[in-house]
Amino acid sequence: MERIADGIYYIGVNDHQLDLFEGQYIVPDGMAYNSYVIVDEKIAVMDCVGSDFADEWLGKLEEVLDGRTPDYLIVQHMEPDHSANLTVFTERYPEAQVIGTIGAFNMMQNYFGTRFAGRSRIVKDGETLSLGTHELTFLTAPLVHWPEVMFTYDATAKVLFSADAFGKFGALDVDQPWDCEARRYYFGIVGKFGKNVQAALAKLDGRDIEAVCPLHGPILSEDLDHYFGQYRTWSSYGVETPGVLIAYTSVYGHTKEAVAFLEEKLLEKGCPRVVVTDLARDDQAEAVEDAFRHGVLVLATTTYNGGFFPPMHDFINHLIDHAFQNRLVAFMENGSWMPAAAKGMRALMEQCAGIEFAEHGVTVKGALDDASRAQIDALAEELAARF
Ligand code: FEO
């Protein structure tokens, strides 16, 4: 059994069988569904785990319980990766009370056909629960990631149970840096809801936090300023790393060649960092996080069916869906007889707030030539001047 702090134990599981998290995100290093137990005069279980892991989870729980029974199941988030075993738990422990927000109980009705009448406790923002020594405060965190979400702060242990916030892709038995997969997770899951994340963070001001226990990813107990700093930057749509993302598609390699030329020119002219992604072949969720990470985005694609290439459509739609904003954006288009991609891309990108469009653009008519190379040089000059 894994002890997190005085009286707090980890009972989560690792999933290495999952093909796509939430039906869309690749998770090459698996996924962790975290759950915790607080053992005190009363015993509280913090959330459940995914549907395939009931036996493993309950086995770990029983080991921690050591013959006792839980008094509470605290439901911070109703998404099925955390709530699927709710009725399995309530049937096994019929005396346990279920605690959650009104939104959580509405979802329980939808998912399980019951609000657990007679054994439910609906909590509001700021409400408290004493387990004996551990004093819990429930803090609603709507839309981080669903509307019913709440955090739980244990003032005694100085532990924040943060629901999906501060989570990441990847199972806990895989050692990997936090930032990259936490960023991909953040922008994929809650990127659109920056204001809500900021409101939730504001509720933590002045609270002494020594460890963060999220529902995915590792427990964070060192260098917390870094993780909170990242969340402040991401939720305010700030630039995390100075640099340029070039997101492109290429049919016969000519647009790819133009992108490589732009990359070379940007670096030559002093741009601190250039990241290049092939939208037809690379993970688009990774491309989305890189777009949010950097301050400058170049979109390069082919004219296609009078518009532009489908993977670029998908990418721009992802950006719009996730509230991409406050960035400098430039366009490179390729078109053998009637280039139209830049106009189409710009029309879509105008839906994003606070976008500045670069003065220079690039049109390649089939293959690079002196004219298009000169355009790329001018664009690189304009973008590099920003650093
Ligand atoms: Fe980890 Fe929003 O569920």
mmCIF file of C-alpha atoms and ligand atoms in Angstrom:
data_model
loop_
_atom_site.group_PDB
_atom_site.id
_atom_site.type_symbol
_atom_site.label_atom_id
_atom_site.label_comp_id
_atom_site.label_asym_id
_atom_site.label_seq_id
_atom_site.Cartn_x
_atom_site.Cartn_y
_atom_site.Cartn_z
ATOM 1 C CA MET A 1 0.000 0.000 0.000
ATOM 2 C CA GLU A 2 1.319 3.385 -0.945
ATOM 3 C CA ARG A 3 1.218 6.100 1.692
ATOM 4 C CA ILE A 4 0.966 9.696 0.453
ATOM 5 C CA ALA A 5 0.813 11.564 3.745
ATOM 6 C CA ASP A 6 -0.368 10.882 7.282
ATOM 7 C CA GLY A 7 -3.501 8.767 6.859
ATOM 8 C CA ILE A 8 -3.666 9.200 3.067
ATOM 9 C CA TYR A 9 -3.109 6.235 0.751
ATOM 10 C CA TYR A 10 -3.023 5.730 -3.017
ATOM 11 C CA ILE A 11 -5.304 3.043 -4.448
ATOM 12 C CA GLY A 12 -5.281 3.959 -8.159
ATOM 13 C CA VAL A 13 -4.507 1.757 -11.161
ATOM 14 C CA ASN A 14 -2.497 1.845 -14.386
ATOM 15 C CA ASP A 15 -4.165 1.154 -17.729
ATOM 16 C CA HIS A 16 -1.890 -0.108 -20.493
ATOM 17 C CA GLN A 17 -4.670 -1.600 -22.615
ATOM 18 C CA LEU A 18 -6.404 1.657 -23.531
ATOM 19 C CA ASP A 19 -6.167 2.549 -27.250
ATOM 20 C CA LEU A 20 -7.554 6.100 -27.080
ATOM 21 C CA PHE A 21 -8.196 8.126 -23.918
ATOM 22 C CA GLU A 22 -11.653 9.714 -24.062
ATOM 23 C CA GLY A 23 -12.027 8.097 -27.480
ATOM 24 C CA GLN A 24 -9.504 10.385 -29.175
ATOM 25 C CA TYR A 25 -6.130 10.875 -27.459
ATOM 26 C CA ILE A 26 -3.315 8.407 -28.074
ATOM 27 C CA VAL A 27 -1.700 7.278 -24.830
ATOM 28 C CA PRO A 28 1.451 5.374 -25.800
ATOM 29 C CA ASP A 29 2.510 5.239 -22.152
ATOM 30 C CA GLY A 30 -0.916 4.236 -20.870
ATOM 31 C CA MET A 31 -3.056 6.103 -18.378
ATOM 32 C CA ALA A 32 -3.400 6.198 -14.607
ATOM 33 C CA TYR A 33 -6.771 6.447 -12.878
ATOM 34 C CA ASN A 34 -6.030 7.697 -9.397
ATOM 35 C CA SER A 35 -8.054 7.101 -6.297
ATOM 36 C CA TYR A 36 -7.142 7.748 -2.676
ATOM 37 C CA VAL A 37 -8.283 6.813 0.820
ATOM 38 C CA ILE A 38 -8.130 9.051 3.874
ATOM 39 C CA VAL A 39 -8.071 6.912 7.015
ATOM 40 C CA ASP A 40 -9.130 8.717 10.176
ATOM 41 C CA GLU A 41 -11.904 8.313 12.768
ATOM 42 C CA LYS A 42 -14.033 8.300 9.625
ATOM 43 C CA ILE A 43 -12.760 6.903 6.341
ATOM 44 C CA ALA A 44 -13.235 8.701 3.019
ATOM 45 C CA VAL A 45 -12.537 7.232 -0.422
ATOM 46 C CA MET A 46 -11.691 9.829 -3.061
ATOM 47 C CA ASP A 47 -13.273 8.860 -6.405
ATOM 48 C CA CYS A 48 -13.322 5.489 -8.167
ATOM 49 C CA VAL A 49 -11.405 4.233 -11.220
ATOM 50 C CA GLY A 50 -12.311 3.077 -14.756
ATOM 51 C CA SER A 51 -14.732 0.222 -15.352
ATOM 52 C CA ASP A 52 -12.122 -2.436 -16.167
ATOM 53 C CA PHE A 53 -10.336 -2.092 -12.859
ATOM 54 C CA ALA A 54 -12.990 -2.705 -10.189
ATOM 55 C CA ASP A 55 -11.325 -5.799 -8.708
ATOM 56 C CA GLU A 56 -7.838 -4.304 -8.562
ATOM 57 C CA TRP A 57 -9.156 -1.083 -7.036
ATOM 58 C CA LEU A 58 -11.344 -2.789 -4.438
ATOM 59 C CA GLY A 59 -8.472 -5.127 -3.548
ATOM 60 C CA LYS A 60 -6.219 -2.150 -2.842
ATOM 61 C CA LEU A 61 -8.983 -0.435 -0.907
ATOM 62 C CA GLU A 62 -9.534 -3.484 1.305
ATOM 63 C CA GLU A 63 -5.855 -3.692 2.066
ATOM 64 C CA VAL A 64 -5.899 -0.091 3.310
ATOM 65 C CA LEU A 65 -9.170 -0.560 5.185
ATOM 66 C CA ASP A 66 -7.687 -3.470 7.156
ATOM 67 C CA GLY A 67 -11.106 -4.747 8.205
ATOM 68 C CA ARG A 68 -12.822 -1.372 8.612
ATOM 69 C CA THR A 69 -15.487 -0.014 6.237
ATOM 70 C CA PRO A 70 -15.509 3.355 4.469
ATOM 71 C CA ASP A 71 -17.841 6.082 5.722
ATOM 72 C CA TYR A 72 -17.772 8.251 2.600
ATOM 73 C CA LEU A 73 -17.215 8.081 -1.129
ATOM 74 C CA ILE A 74 -16.289 11.577 -2.264
ATOM 75 C CA VAL A 75 -17.147 12.007 -5.946
ATOM 76 C CA GLN A 76 -15.159 14.921 -7.313
ATOM 77 C CA HIS A 77 -15.809 14.191 -10.977
ATOM 78 C CA MET A 78 -18.451 12.087 -12.700
ATOM 79 C CA GLU A 79 -16.655 11.281 -15.946
ATOM 80 C CA PRO A 80 -16.708 7.477 -16.245
ATOM 81 C CA ASP A 81 -12.925 7.095 -15.981
ATOM 82 C CA HIS A 82 -13.507 8.017 -12.302
ATOM 83 C CA SER A 83 -17.109 7.113 -11.589
ATOM 84 C CA ALA A 84 -17.688 3.833 -13.448
ATOM 85 C CA ASN A 85 -17.436 1.782 -10.237
ATOM 86 C CA LEU A 86 -19.738 3.969 -8.180
ATOM 87 C CA THR A 87 -22.520 1.399 -7.885
ATOM 88 C CA VAL A 88 -20.014 -1.432 -7.389
ATOM 89 C CA PHE A 89 -18.742 0.539 -4.381
ATOM 90 C CA THR A 90 -22.142 1.489 -2.988
ATOM 91 C CA GLU A 91 -23.369 -2.103 -3.211
ATOM 92 C CA ARG A 92 -20.312 -3.419 -1.426
ATOM 93 C CA TYR A 93 -20.430 -0.730 1.263
ATOM 94 C CA PRO A 94 -24.137 -0.007 1.823
ATOM 95 C CA GLU A 95 -23.450 2.151 4.895
ATOM 96 C CA ALA A 96 -21.160 4.561 3.079
ATOM 97 C CA GLN A 97 -22.470 8.015 2.253
ATOM 98 C CA VAL A 98 -21.938 9.462 -1.230
ATOM 99 C CA ILE A 99 -20.714 13.074 -1.334
ATOM 100 C CA GLY A 100 -20.687 15.343 -4.379
ATOM 101 C CA THR A 101 -22.047 18.547 -5.883
ATOM 102 C CA ILE A 102 -25.636 18.834 -7.086
ATOM 103 C CA GLY A 103 -24.274 18.520 -10.617
ATOM 104 C CA ALA A 104 -22.609 15.226 -9.709
ATOM 105 C CA PHE A 105 -25.861 13.832 -8.322
ATOM 106 C CA ASN A 106 -27.719 14.871 -11.468
ATOM 107 C CA MET A 107 -25.157 12.933 -13.478
ATOM 108 C CA MET A 108 -25.475 9.923 -11.174
ATOM 109 C CA GLN A 109 -29.160 9.895 -12.065
ATOM 110 C CA ASN A 110 -28.247 9.982 -15.752
ATOM 111 C CA TYR A 111 -25.554 7.310 -15.591
ATOM 112 C CA PHE A 112 -26.884 4.985 -12.881
ATOM 113 C CA GLY A 113 -30.584 5.876 -12.542
ATOM 114 C CA THR A 114 -30.227 6.848 -8.880
ATOM 115 C CA ARG A 115 -29.289 9.798 -6.695
ATOM 116 C CA PHE A 116 -28.538 7.467 -3.777
ATOM 117 C CA ALA A 117 -31.419 8.906 -1.737
ATOM 118 C CA GLY A 118 -30.994 8.383 1.991
ATOM 119 C CA ARG A 119 -27.233 8.083 1.723
ATOM 120 C CA SER A 120 -26.317 11.167 -0.271
ATOM 121 C CA ARG A 121 -24.824 14.458 0.790
ATOM 122 C CA ILE A 122 -24.853 17.345 -1.648
ATOM 123 C CA VAL A 123 -22.091 19.832 -0.875
ATOM 124 C CA LYS A 124 -21.664 23.445 -1.905
ATOM 125 C CA ASP A 125 -18.556 25.485 -2.519
ATOM 126 C CA GLY A 126 -16.619 25.973 0.716
ATOM 127 C CA GLU A 127 -18.493 23.344 2.724
ATOM 128 C CA THR A 128 -16.401 21.342 5.145
ATOM 129 C CA LEU A 129 -16.282 17.794 6.475
ATOM 130 C CA SER A 130 -14.309 16.599 9.470
ATOM 131 C CA LEU A 131 -13.032 13.035 9.404
ATOM 132 C CA GLY A 132 -11.638 13.368 12.923
ATOM 133 C CA THR A 133 -8.177 14.791 12.422
ATOM 134 C CA HIS A 134 -8.424 15.508 8.704
ATOM 135 C CA GLU A 135 -10.489 18.616 7.986
ATOM 136 C CA LEU A 136 -11.755 18.666 4.394
ATOM 137 C CA THR A 137 -13.036 21.651 2.425
ATOM 138 C CA PHE A 138 -14.883 21.153 -0.841
ATOM 139 C CA LEU A 139 -14.156 23.722 -3.546
ATOM 140 C CA THR A 140 -16.280 23.674 -6.667
ATOM 141 C CA ALA A 141 -14.263 23.815 -9.893
ATOM 142 C CA PRO A 142 -16.861 23.897 -12.671
ATOM 143 C CA LEU A 143 -15.586 22.991 -16.154
ATOM 144 C CA VAL A 144 -12.251 21.781 -14.890
ATOM 145 C CA HIS A 145 -13.177 19.546 -16.714
ATOM 146 C CA TRP A 146 -16.965 18.994 -16.437
ATOM 147 C CA PRO A 147 -19.473 21.299 -14.690
ATOM 148 C CA GLU A 148 -19.948 19.116 -11.597
ATOM 149 C CA VAL A 149 -16.250 19.004 -10.657
ATOM 150 C CA MET A 150 -14.998 19.922 -7.218
ATOM 151 C CA PHE A 151 -11.580 19.897 -5.569
ATOM 152 C CA THR A 152 -11.092 18.743 -1.979
ATOM 153 C CA TYR A 153 -8.567 20.447 0.263
ATOM 154 C CA ASP A 154 -7.291 18.596 3.318
ATOM 155 C CA ALA A 155 -6.100 21.379 5.615
ATOM 156 C CA THR A 156 -4.634 18.943 8.125
ATOM 157 C CA ALA A 157 -2.385 17.085 5.693
ATOM 158 C CA LYS A 158 -2.014 20.181 3.451
ATOM 159 C CA VAL A 159 -3.034 18.045 0.499
ATOM 160 C CA LEU A 160 -5.090 19.207 -2.466
ATOM 161 C CA PHE A 161 -7.181 16.594 -4.246
ATOM 162 C CA SER A 162 -7.391 18.359 -7.591
ATOM 163 C CA ALA A 163 -9.688 16.159 -9.729
ATOM 164 C CA ASP A 164 -8.547 16.407 -13.392
ATOM 165 C CA ALA A 165 -6.449 19.519 -12.763
ATOM 166 C CA PHE A 166 -2.697 18.866 -12.697
ATOM 167 C CA GLY A 167 -3.293 15.534 -14.412
ATOM 168 C CA LYS A 168 -1.359 14.112 -17.326
ATOM 169 C CA PHE A 169 -1.380 11.283 -19.828
ATOM 170 C CA GLY A 170 0.762 8.265 -18.967
ATOM 171 C CA ALA A 171 0.624 5.453 -16.429
ATOM 172 C CA LEU A 172 2.493 5.828 -13.150
ATOM 173 C CA ASP A 173 4.816 2.892 -13.826
ATOM 174 C CA VAL A 174 6.335 4.800 -16.758
ATOM 175 C CA ASP A 175 8.951 7.357 -15.854
ATOM 176 C CA GLN A 176 8.639 10.468 -18.017
ATOM 177 C CA PRO A 177 8.840 14.249 -17.604
ATOM 178 C CA TRP A 178 5.640 15.894 -16.418
ATOM 179 C CA ASP A 179 5.385 18.969 -18.621
ATOM 180 C CA CYS A 180 4.914 17.569 -22.125
ATOM 181 C CA GLU A 181 2.169 15.048 -21.409
ATOM 182 C CA ALA A 182 0.570 17.327 -18.813
ATOM 183 C CA ARG A 183 0.431 20.129 -21.403
ATOM 184 C CA ARG A 184 -1.042 17.854 -24.076
ATOM 185 C CA TYR A 185 -3.585 16.677 -21.518
ATOM 186 C CA TYR A 186 -4.371 20.216 -20.302
ATOM 187 C CA PHE A 187 -4.991 21.759 -23.724
ATOM 188 C CA GLY A 188 -6.897 18.721 -24.940
ATOM 189 C CA ILE A 189 -9.114 18.407 -21.872
ATOM 190 C CA VAL A 190 -9.652 21.892 -20.450
ATOM 191 C CA GLY A 191 -7.826 24.252 -22.835
ATOM 192 C CA LYS A 192 -11.083 25.931 -23.744
ATOM 193 C CA PHE A 193 -11.934 26.738 -20.141
ATOM 194 C CA GLY A 194 -9.020 28.938 -19.071
ATOM 195 C CA LYS A 195 -11.248 31.353 -17.123
ATOM 196 C CA ASN A 196 -12.708 28.474 -15.126
ATOM 197 C CA VAL A 197 -9.248 27.110 -14.367
ATOM 198 C CA GLN A 198 -8.195 30.554 -13.150
ATOM 199 C CA ALA A 199 -11.273 30.824 -10.944
ATOM 200 C CA ALA A 200 -10.514 27.427 -9.431
ATOM 201 C CA LEU A 201 -6.860 28.369 -8.848
ATOM 202 C CA ALA A 202 -7.987 31.581 -7.132
ATOM 203 C CA LYS A 203 -9.876 29.495 -4.559
ATOM 204 C CA LEU A 204 -6.542 27.958 -3.554
ATOM 205 C CA ASP A 205 -4.901 31.301 -2.785
ATOM 206 C CA GLY A 206 -3.668 31.421 0.779
ATOM 207 C CA ARG A 207 -4.039 27.690 1.348
ATOM 208 C CA ASP A 208 -0.937 25.847 2.417
ATOM 209 C CA ILE A 209 -0.423 23.026 -0.107
ATOM 210 C CA GLU A 210 2.372 20.473 0.268
ATOM 211 C CA ALA A 211 1.065 17.869 -2.160
ATOM 212 C CA VAL A 212 -1.351 17.749 -5.084
ATOM 213 C CA CYS A 213 -3.225 14.510 -5.704
ATOM 214 C CA PRO A 214 -4.789 14.587 -9.185
ATOM 215 C CA LEU A 215 -7.038 11.960 -10.772
ATOM 216 C CA HIS A 216 -4.418 11.217 -13.451
ATOM 217 C CA GLY A 217 -0.646 11.344 -13.372
ATOM 218 C CA PRO A 218 1.798 11.481 -10.491
ATOM 219 C CA ILE A 219 1.228 12.951 -7.055
ATOM 220 C CA LEU A 220 3.057 16.261 -7.007
ATOM 221 C CA SER A 221 4.931 17.067 -3.819
ATOM 222 C CA GLU A 222 8.057 18.941 -4.893
ATOM 223 C CA ASP A 223 8.554 22.134 -6.858
ATOM 224 C CA LEU A 224 4.843 22.932 -6.672
ATOM 225 C CA ASP A 225 5.562 26.502 -7.810
ATOM 226 C CA HIS A 226 6.509 25.092 -11.205
ATOM 227 C CA TYR A 227 3.247 23.192 -11.677
ATOM 228 C CA PHE A 228 1.094 26.081 -10.462
ATOM 229 C CA GLY A 229 3.117 28.432 -12.665
ATOM 230 C CA GLN A 230 2.463 26.251 -15.701
ATOM 231 C CA TYR A 231 -1.258 26.216 -14.920
ATOM 232 C CA ARG A 232 -1.301 29.989 -14.541
ATOM 233 C CA THR A 233 0.436 30.420 -17.934
ATOM 234 C CA TRP A 234 -1.713 27.867 -19.735
ATOM 235 C CA SER A 235 -5.016 29.076 -18.297
ATOM 236 C CA SER A 236 -4.226 32.698 -19.204
ATOM 237 C CA TYR A 237 -3.187 31.676 -22.759
ATOM 238 C CA GLY A 238 0.246 33.130 -22.121
ATOM 239 C CA VAL A 239 3.336 32.198 -24.119
ATOM 240 C CA GLU A 240 5.241 29.491 -22.273
ATOM 241 C CA THR A 241 8.264 29.163 -24.593
ATOM 242 C CA PRO A 242 9.456 31.801 -27.068
ATOM 243 C CA GLY A 243 9.451 30.249 -30.525
ATOM 244 C CA VAL A 244 7.539 29.306 -33.661
ATOM 245 C CA LEU A 245 5.398 26.301 -34.470
ATOM 246 C CA ILE A 246 5.168 25.503 -38.182
ATOM 247 C CA ALA A 247 2.225 23.174 -38.759
ATOM 248 C CA TYR A 248 2.037 21.881 -42.312
ATOM 249 C CA THR A 249 0.698 19.330 -44.748
ATOM 250 C CA SER A 250 2.425 18.349 -47.955
ATOM 251 C CA VAL A 251 1.250 16.174 -50.852
ATOM 252 C CA TYR A 252 4.384 15.660 -52.959
ATOM 253 C CA GLY A 253 6.972 17.187 -50.653
ATOM 254 C CA HIS A 254 7.142 20.712 -52.103
ATOM 255 C CA THR A 255 5.334 22.358 -49.197
ATOM 256 C CA LYS A 256 7.500 20.347 -46.835
ATOM 257 C CA GLU A 257 10.555 21.718 -48.636
ATOM 258 C CA ALA A 258 9.223 25.266 -48.283
ATOM 259 C CA VAL A 259 8.675 24.639 -44.556
ATOM 260 C CA ALA A 260 12.230 23.371 -44.157
ATOM 261 C CA PHE A 261 13.492 26.512 -45.896
ATOM 262 C CA LEU A 262 11.450 28.711 -43.553
ATOM 263 C CA GLU A 263 12.758 26.796 -40.538
ATOM 264 C CA GLU A 264 16.337 27.301 -41.730
ATOM 265 C CA LYS A 265 15.797 31.025 -42.335
ATOM 266 C CA LEU A 266 14.089 31.539 -38.947
ATOM 267 C CA LEU A 267 16.955 29.929 -37.080
ATOM 268 C CA GLU A 268 19.504 31.803 -39.195
ATOM 269 C CA LYS A 269 17.819 35.085 -38.287
ATOM 270 C CA GLY A 270 17.882 34.372 -34.562
ATOM 271 C CA CYS A 271 14.529 32.772 -33.798
ATOM 272 C CA PRO A 272 15.168 30.915 -30.501
ATOM 273 C CA ARG A 273 13.179 27.796 -31.291
ATOM 274 C CA VAL A 274 11.291 26.317 -34.250
ATOM 275 C CA VAL A 275 9.052 23.270 -33.957
ATOM 276 C CA VAL A 276 7.737 21.607 -37.119
ATOM 277 C CA THR A 277 4.795 19.218 -37.273
ATOM 278 C CA ASP A 278 3.271 17.271 -40.170
ATOM 279 C CA LEU A 279 -0.445 17.440 -39.503
ATOM 280 C CA ALA A 280 -1.233 14.405 -41.646
ATOM 281 C CA ARG A 281 1.202 12.141 -39.816
ATOM 282 C CA ASP A 282 1.950 13.502 -36.341
ATOM 283 C CA ASP A 283 -0.360 13.545 -33.330
ATOM 284 C CA GLN A 284 -2.650 16.567 -33.695
ATOM 285 C CA ALA A 285 -3.122 16.853 -29.927
ATOM 286 C CA GLU A 286 0.642 17.350 -29.684
ATOM 287 C CA ALA A 287 0.407 19.994 -32.431
ATOM 288 C CA VAL A 288 -2.399 21.751 -30.532
ATOM 289 C CA GLU A 289 -0.328 21.929 -27.320
ATOM 290 C CA ASP A 290 2.651 23.230 -29.310
ATOM 291 C CA ALA A 291 0.476 25.943 -30.837
ATOM 292 C CA PHE A 292 -0.533 27.092 -27.333
ATOM 293 C CA ARG A 293 3.007 26.742 -26.017
ATOM 294 C CA HIS A 294 4.634 29.131 -28.498
ATOM 295 C CA GLY A 295 3.822 32.696 -29.442
ATOM 296 C CA VAL A 296 3.980 32.370 -33.223
ATOM 297 C CA LEU A 297 2.150 29.909 -35.473
ATOM 298 C CA VAL A 298 2.800 29.346 -39.178
ATOM 299 C CA LEU A 299 0.196 27.341 -41.082
ATOM 300 C CA ALA A 300 1.408 25.849 -44.369
ATOM 301 C CA THR A 301 -0.774 23.771 -46.636
ATOM 302 C CA THR A 302 -1.946 22.874 -50.117
ATOM 303 C CA THR A 303 -4.898 24.202 -52.037
ATOM 304 C CA TYR A 304 -7.367 21.354 -52.355
ATOM 305 C CA ASN A 305 -10.879 21.150 -53.844
ATOM 306 C CA GLY A 306 -10.949 24.942 -54.029
ATOM 307 C CA GLY A 307 -10.182 25.126 -50.312
ATOM 308 C CA PHE A 308 -7.292 23.511 -48.438
ATOM 309 C CA PHE A 309 -6.013 20.146 -47.326
ATOM 310 C CA PRO A 310 -8.289 18.225 -44.859
ATOM 311 C CA PRO A 311 -5.787 17.632 -42.001
ATOM 312 C CA MET A 312 -5.232 21.409 -41.850
ATOM 313 C CA HIS A 313 -9.011 21.862 -41.580
ATOM 314 C CA ASP A 314 -9.023 19.456 -38.655
ATOM 315 C CA PHE A 315 -6.157 21.272 -36.972
ATOM 316 C CA ILE A 316 -7.669 24.743 -37.286
ATOM 317 C CA ASN A 317 -10.987 23.407 -36.031
ATOM 318 C CA HIS A 318 -9.197 21.943 -32.998
ATOM 319 C CA LEU A 319 -7.647 25.362 -32.346
ATOM 320 C CA ILE A 320 -11.020 27.099 -32.605
ATOM 321 C CA ASP A 321 -12.671 24.473 -30.371
ATOM 322 C CA HIS A 322 -9.989 24.952 -27.709
ATOM 323 C CA ALA A 323 -10.188 28.760 -27.687
ATOM 324 C CA PHE A 324 -6.797 29.374 -29.287
ATOM 325 C CA GLN A 325 -6.060 33.082 -28.911
ATOM 326 C CA ASN A 326 -3.590 35.954 -28.605
ATOM 327 C CA ARG A 327 -0.964 34.708 -31.053
ATOM 328 C CA LEU A 328 0.816 35.901 -34.199
ATOM 329 C CA VAL A 329 -0.240 33.738 -37.163
ATOM 330 C CA ALA A 330 1.252 33.505 -40.679
ATOM 331 C CA PHE A 331 0.234 31.521 -43.740
ATOM 332 C CA MET A 332 2.070 29.629 -46.458
ATOM 333 C CA GLU A 333 0.048 28.189 -49.306
ATOM 334 C CA ASN A 334 0.809 25.938 -52.227
ATOM 335 C CA GLY A 335 -1.356 25.733 -55.336
ATOM 336 C CA SER A 336 -0.320 24.570 -58.796
ATOM 337 C CA TRP A 337 -2.883 26.552 -60.740
ATOM 338 C CA MET A 338 -5.127 28.600 -58.419
ATOM 339 C CA PRO A 339 -3.708 28.979 -54.886
ATOM 340 C CA ALA A 340 -6.545 29.592 -52.418
ATOM 341 C CA ALA A 341 -5.399 27.966 -49.164
ATOM 342 C CA ALA A 342 -4.247 31.121 -47.352
ATOM 343 C CA LYS A 343 -7.567 32.887 -47.847
ATOM 344 C CA GLY A 344 -9.466 29.856 -46.552
ATOM 345 C CA MET A 345 -7.215 29.382 -43.537
ATOM 346 C CA ARG A 346 -7.395 33.049 -42.622
ATOM 347 C CA ALA A 347 -11.200 33.042 -42.806
ATOM 348 C CA LEU A 348 -11.267 30.249 -40.228
ATOM 349 C CA MET A 349 -8.542 31.691 -38.002
ATOM 350 C CA GLU A 350 -10.463 34.962 -37.790
ATOM 351 C CA GLN A 351 -12.829 33.095 -35.463
ATOM 352 C CA CYS A 352 -10.067 33.020 -32.832
ATOM 353 C CA ALA A 353 -9.776 35.994 -30.472
ATOM 354 C CA GLY A 354 -6.787 38.288 -30.375
ATOM 355 C CA ILE A 355 -4.996 36.910 -33.433
ATOM 356 C CA GLU A 356 -2.499 39.148 -35.184
ATOM 357 C CA PHE A 357 -1.855 38.164 -38.787
ATOM 358 C CA ALA A 358 1.659 38.492 -40.196
ATOM 359 C CA GLU A 359 2.156 41.123 -42.849
ATOM 360 C CA HIS A 360 4.033 38.705 -45.108
ATOM 361 C CA GLY A 361 2.685 35.502 -46.612
ATOM 362 C CA VAL A 362 4.072 32.868 -48.942
ATOM 363 C CA THR A 363 2.586 31.443 -52.137
ATOM 364 C CA VAL A 364 4.304 28.474 -53.770
ATOM 365 C CA LYS A 365 3.047 27.507 -57.202
ATOM 366 C CA GLY A 366 3.995 23.864 -57.259
ATOM 367 C CA ALA A 367 7.697 23.948 -56.415
ATOM 368 C CA LEU A 368 9.889 26.519 -54.669
ATOM 369 C CA ASP A 369 11.392 29.138 -56.964
ATOM 370 C CA ASP A 370 13.240 32.407 -56.491
ATOM 371 C CA ALA A 371 10.022 34.357 -55.957
ATOM 372 C CA SER A 372 8.693 32.048 -53.237
ATOM 373 C CA ARG A 373 12.127 31.796 -51.605
ATOM 374 C CA ALA A 374 12.198 35.607 -51.389
ATOM 375 C CA GLN A 375 8.723 35.554 -49.781
ATOM 376 C CA ILE A 376 9.896 33.004 -47.234
ATOM 377 C CA ASP A 377 12.933 35.123 -46.473
ATOM 378 C CA ALA A 378 10.734 38.166 -45.893
ATOM 379 C CA LEU A 379 8.365 36.209 -43.660
ATOM 380 C CA ALA A 380 11.291 34.812 -41.646
ATOM 381 C CA GLU A 381 12.630 38.354 -41.223
ATOM 382 C CA GLU A 382 9.264 39.583 -39.922
ATOM 383 C CA LEU A 383 8.778 36.670 -37.501
ATOM 384 C CA ALA A 384 12.353 36.580 -36.215
ATOM 385 C CA ALA A 385 12.106 40.303 -35.421
ATOM 386 C CA ARG A 386 9.609 39.373 -32.675
ATOM 387 C CA PHE A 387 12.266 37.694 -30.550
HETATM 388 FE FE1 FEO B 1 -10.279 12.227 -15.962
HETATM 389 FE FE2 FEO B 1 -12.482 14.442 -17.023
HETATM 390 O O1 FEO B 1 -11.957 12.750 -16.497
#
